[in-house]
PDB file of C-alpha atoms in Angstrom:
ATOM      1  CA  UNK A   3       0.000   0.000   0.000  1.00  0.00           C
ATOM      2  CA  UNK A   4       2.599   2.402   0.623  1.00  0.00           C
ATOM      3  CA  UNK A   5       4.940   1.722  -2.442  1.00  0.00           C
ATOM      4  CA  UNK A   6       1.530   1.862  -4.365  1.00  0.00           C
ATOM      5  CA  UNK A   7       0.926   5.118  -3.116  1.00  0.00           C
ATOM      6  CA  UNK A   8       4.843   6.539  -3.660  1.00  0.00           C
ATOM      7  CA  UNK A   9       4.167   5.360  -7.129  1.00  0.00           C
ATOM      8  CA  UNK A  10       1.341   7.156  -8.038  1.00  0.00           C
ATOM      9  CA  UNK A  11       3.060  10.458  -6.278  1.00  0.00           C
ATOM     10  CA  UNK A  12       5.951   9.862  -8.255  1.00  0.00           C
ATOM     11  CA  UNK A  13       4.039   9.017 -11.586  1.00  0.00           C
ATOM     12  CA  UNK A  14       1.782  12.337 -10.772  1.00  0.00           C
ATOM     13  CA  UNK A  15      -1.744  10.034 -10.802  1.00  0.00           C
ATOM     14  CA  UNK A  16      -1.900  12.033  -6.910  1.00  0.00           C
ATOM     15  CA  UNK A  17      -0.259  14.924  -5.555  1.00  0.00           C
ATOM     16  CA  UNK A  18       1.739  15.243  -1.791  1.00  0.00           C
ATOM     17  CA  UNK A  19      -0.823  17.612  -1.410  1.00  0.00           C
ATOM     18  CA  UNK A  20      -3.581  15.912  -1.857  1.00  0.00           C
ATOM     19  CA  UNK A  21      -2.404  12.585  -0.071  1.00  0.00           C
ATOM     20  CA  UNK A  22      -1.058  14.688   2.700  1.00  0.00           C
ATOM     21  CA  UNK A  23      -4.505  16.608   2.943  1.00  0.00           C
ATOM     22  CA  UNK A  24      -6.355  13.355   2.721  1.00  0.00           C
ATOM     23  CA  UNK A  25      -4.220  12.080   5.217  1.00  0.00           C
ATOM     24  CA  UNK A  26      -5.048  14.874   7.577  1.00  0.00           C
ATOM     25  CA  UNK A  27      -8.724  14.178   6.732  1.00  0.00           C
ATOM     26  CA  UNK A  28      -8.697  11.145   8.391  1.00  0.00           C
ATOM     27  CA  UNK A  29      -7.047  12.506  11.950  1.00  0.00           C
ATOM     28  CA  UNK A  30      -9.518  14.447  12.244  1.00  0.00           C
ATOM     29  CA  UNK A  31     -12.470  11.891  11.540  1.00  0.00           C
ATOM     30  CA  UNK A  32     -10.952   8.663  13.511  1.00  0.00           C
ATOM     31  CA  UNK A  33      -8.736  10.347  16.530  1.00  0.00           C
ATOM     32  CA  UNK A  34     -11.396  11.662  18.354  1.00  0.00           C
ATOM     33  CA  UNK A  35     -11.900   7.879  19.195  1.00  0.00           C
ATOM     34  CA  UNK A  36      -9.085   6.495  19.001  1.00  0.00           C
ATOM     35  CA  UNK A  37      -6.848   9.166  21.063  1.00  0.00           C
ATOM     36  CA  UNK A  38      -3.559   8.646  19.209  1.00  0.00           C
ATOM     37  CA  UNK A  39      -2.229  11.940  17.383  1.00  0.00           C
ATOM     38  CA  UNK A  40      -1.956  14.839  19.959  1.00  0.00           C
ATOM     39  CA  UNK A  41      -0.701  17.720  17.812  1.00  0.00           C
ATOM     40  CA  UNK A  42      -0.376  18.012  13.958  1.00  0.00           C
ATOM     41  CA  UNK A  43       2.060  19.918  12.027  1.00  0.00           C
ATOM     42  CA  UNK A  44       0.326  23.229  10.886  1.00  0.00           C
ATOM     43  CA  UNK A  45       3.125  23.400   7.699  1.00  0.00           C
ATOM     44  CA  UNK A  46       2.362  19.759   6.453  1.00  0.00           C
ATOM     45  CA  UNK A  47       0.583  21.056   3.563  1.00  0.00           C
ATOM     46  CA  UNK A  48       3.174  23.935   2.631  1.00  0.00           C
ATOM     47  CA  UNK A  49       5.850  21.041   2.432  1.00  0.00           C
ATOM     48  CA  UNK A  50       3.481  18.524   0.876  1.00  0.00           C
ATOM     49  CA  UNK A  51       3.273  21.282  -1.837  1.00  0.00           C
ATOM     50  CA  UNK A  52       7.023  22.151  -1.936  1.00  0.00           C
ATOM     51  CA  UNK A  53       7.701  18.167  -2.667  1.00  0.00           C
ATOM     52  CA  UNK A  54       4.766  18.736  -5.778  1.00  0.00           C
ATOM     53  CA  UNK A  55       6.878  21.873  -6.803  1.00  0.00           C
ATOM     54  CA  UNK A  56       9.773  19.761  -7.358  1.00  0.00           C
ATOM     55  CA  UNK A  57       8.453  16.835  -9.123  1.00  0.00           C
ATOM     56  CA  UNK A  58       6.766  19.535 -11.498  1.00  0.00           C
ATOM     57  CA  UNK A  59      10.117  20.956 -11.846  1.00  0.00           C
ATOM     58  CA  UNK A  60      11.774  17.348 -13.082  1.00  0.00           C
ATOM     59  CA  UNK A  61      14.408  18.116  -9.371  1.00  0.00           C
ATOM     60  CA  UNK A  62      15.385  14.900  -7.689  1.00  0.00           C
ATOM     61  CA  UNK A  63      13.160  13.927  -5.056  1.00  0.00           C
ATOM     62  CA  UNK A  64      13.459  11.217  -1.996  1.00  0.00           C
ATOM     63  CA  UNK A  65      12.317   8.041  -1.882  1.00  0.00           C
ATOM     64  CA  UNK A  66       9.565   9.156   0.542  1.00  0.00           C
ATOM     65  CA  UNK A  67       8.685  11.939  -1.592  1.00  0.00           C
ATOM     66  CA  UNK A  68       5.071  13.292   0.173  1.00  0.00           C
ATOM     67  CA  UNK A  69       4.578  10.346   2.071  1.00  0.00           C
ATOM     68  CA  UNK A  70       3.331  11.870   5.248  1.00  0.00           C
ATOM     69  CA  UNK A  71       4.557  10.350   8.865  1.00  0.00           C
ATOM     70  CA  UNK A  72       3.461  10.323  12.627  1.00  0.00           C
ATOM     71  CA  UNK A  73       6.098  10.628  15.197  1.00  0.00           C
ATOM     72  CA  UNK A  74       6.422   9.809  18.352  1.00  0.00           C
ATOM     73  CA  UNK A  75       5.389  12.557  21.111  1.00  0.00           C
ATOM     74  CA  UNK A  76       9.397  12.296  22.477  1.00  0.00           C
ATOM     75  CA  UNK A  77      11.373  12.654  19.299  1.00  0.00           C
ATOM     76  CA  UNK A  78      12.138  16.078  18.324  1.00  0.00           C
ATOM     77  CA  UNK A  79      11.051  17.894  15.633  1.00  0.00           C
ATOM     78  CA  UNK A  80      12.307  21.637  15.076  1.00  0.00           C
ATOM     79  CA  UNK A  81       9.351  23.759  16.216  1.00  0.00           C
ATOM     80  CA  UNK A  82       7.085  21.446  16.491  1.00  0.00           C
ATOM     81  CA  UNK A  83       5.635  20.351  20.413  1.00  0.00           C
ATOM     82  CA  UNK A  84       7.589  17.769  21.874  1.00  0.00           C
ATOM     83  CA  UNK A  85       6.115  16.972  25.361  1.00  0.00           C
ATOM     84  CA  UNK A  86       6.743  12.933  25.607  1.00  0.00           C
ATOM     85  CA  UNK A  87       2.803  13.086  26.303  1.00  0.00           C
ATOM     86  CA  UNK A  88       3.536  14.639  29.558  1.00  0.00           C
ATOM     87  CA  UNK A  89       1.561  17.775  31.088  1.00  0.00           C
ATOM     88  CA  UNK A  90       5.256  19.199  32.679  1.00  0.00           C
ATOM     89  CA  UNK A  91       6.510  19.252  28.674  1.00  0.00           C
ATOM     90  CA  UNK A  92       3.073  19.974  27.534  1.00  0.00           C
ATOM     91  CA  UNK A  93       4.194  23.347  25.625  1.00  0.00           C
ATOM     92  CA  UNK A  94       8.129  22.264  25.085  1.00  0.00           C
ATOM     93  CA  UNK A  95       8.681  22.940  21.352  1.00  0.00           C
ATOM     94  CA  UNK A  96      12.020  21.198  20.108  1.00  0.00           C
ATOM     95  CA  UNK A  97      14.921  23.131  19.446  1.00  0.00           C
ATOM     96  CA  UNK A  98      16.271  20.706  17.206  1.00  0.00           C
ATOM     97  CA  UNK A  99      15.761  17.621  14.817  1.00  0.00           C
ATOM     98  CA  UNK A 100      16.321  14.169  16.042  1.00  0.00           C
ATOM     99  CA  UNK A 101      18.715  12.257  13.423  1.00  0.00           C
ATOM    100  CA  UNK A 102      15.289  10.278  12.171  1.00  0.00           C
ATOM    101  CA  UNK A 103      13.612  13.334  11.414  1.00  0.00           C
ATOM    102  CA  UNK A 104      16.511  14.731   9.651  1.00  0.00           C
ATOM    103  CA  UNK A 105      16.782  11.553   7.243  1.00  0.00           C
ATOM    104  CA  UNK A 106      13.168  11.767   7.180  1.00  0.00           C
ATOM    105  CA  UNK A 107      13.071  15.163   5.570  1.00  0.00           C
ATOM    106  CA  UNK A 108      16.106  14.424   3.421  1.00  0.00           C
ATOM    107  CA  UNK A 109      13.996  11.831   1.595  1.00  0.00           C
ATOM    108  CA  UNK A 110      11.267  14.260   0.948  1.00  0.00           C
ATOM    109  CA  UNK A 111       8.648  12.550   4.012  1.00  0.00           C
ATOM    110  CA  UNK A 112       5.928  15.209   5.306  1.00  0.00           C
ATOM    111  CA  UNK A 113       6.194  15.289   9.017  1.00  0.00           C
ATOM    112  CA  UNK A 114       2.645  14.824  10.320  1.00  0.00           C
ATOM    113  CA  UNK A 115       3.488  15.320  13.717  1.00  0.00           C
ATOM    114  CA  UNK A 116       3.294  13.292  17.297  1.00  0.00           C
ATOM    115  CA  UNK A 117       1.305  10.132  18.143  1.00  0.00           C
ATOM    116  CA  UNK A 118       0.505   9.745  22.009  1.00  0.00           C
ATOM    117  CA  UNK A 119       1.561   5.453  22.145  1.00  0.00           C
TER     118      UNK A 119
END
């Protein structure tokens, strides 16, 4: 399911945008119930339409080009809340990328944000 949908962002059949926006979509309908994402990453769709921009512009892109992905609630991500699910950390935003999130983002992935397991 995954390669299938790389392929068809690759091969332009559906844009980062839309699969990150679709994505999104389904947060927002299922994790009322189910609890698991506790912030999302207001600039997902900006960089799901930065990795479009590129393929339009024939510029290399990674092999996780506008695949979006949920980290963890204790792994850092640059400005992005970081509070290990913990009300002390609850407005902690990291300073810094971990090393995941930087090879992450070097391969063209769309940081959702954090999951709460």
């Amino acid at each position: 399911m995954i390669a299938d949908k790389l392929k068809q962002i690759k091969q332009g059949k559906l844009s980062a945008e839309e699969n990150i926006h679709n994505f999104i979509s389904k947060i927002h309908k299922d994790n009322p119930e189910i609890n698991a994402v506790l912030h999302l990453n207001e600039n997902a769709i900006e960089q799901a339409r930065e990795v479009d921009n590129k393929l339009k512009q024939g510029k290399k892109i990674g092999r996780l080009a506008g695949l979006g992905v949920i980290i963890k609630s204790n792994i850092n991500v640059q400005g992005l809340i970081c509070n290990c699910a913990s009300k002390t950390l609850e407005n902690y935003r990291a300073t810094y990328n971990a090393s995941v999130v930087d090879k992450l983002i070097a391969e063209d992935a769309i940081i959702i944000h954090s999951h709460n397991f």
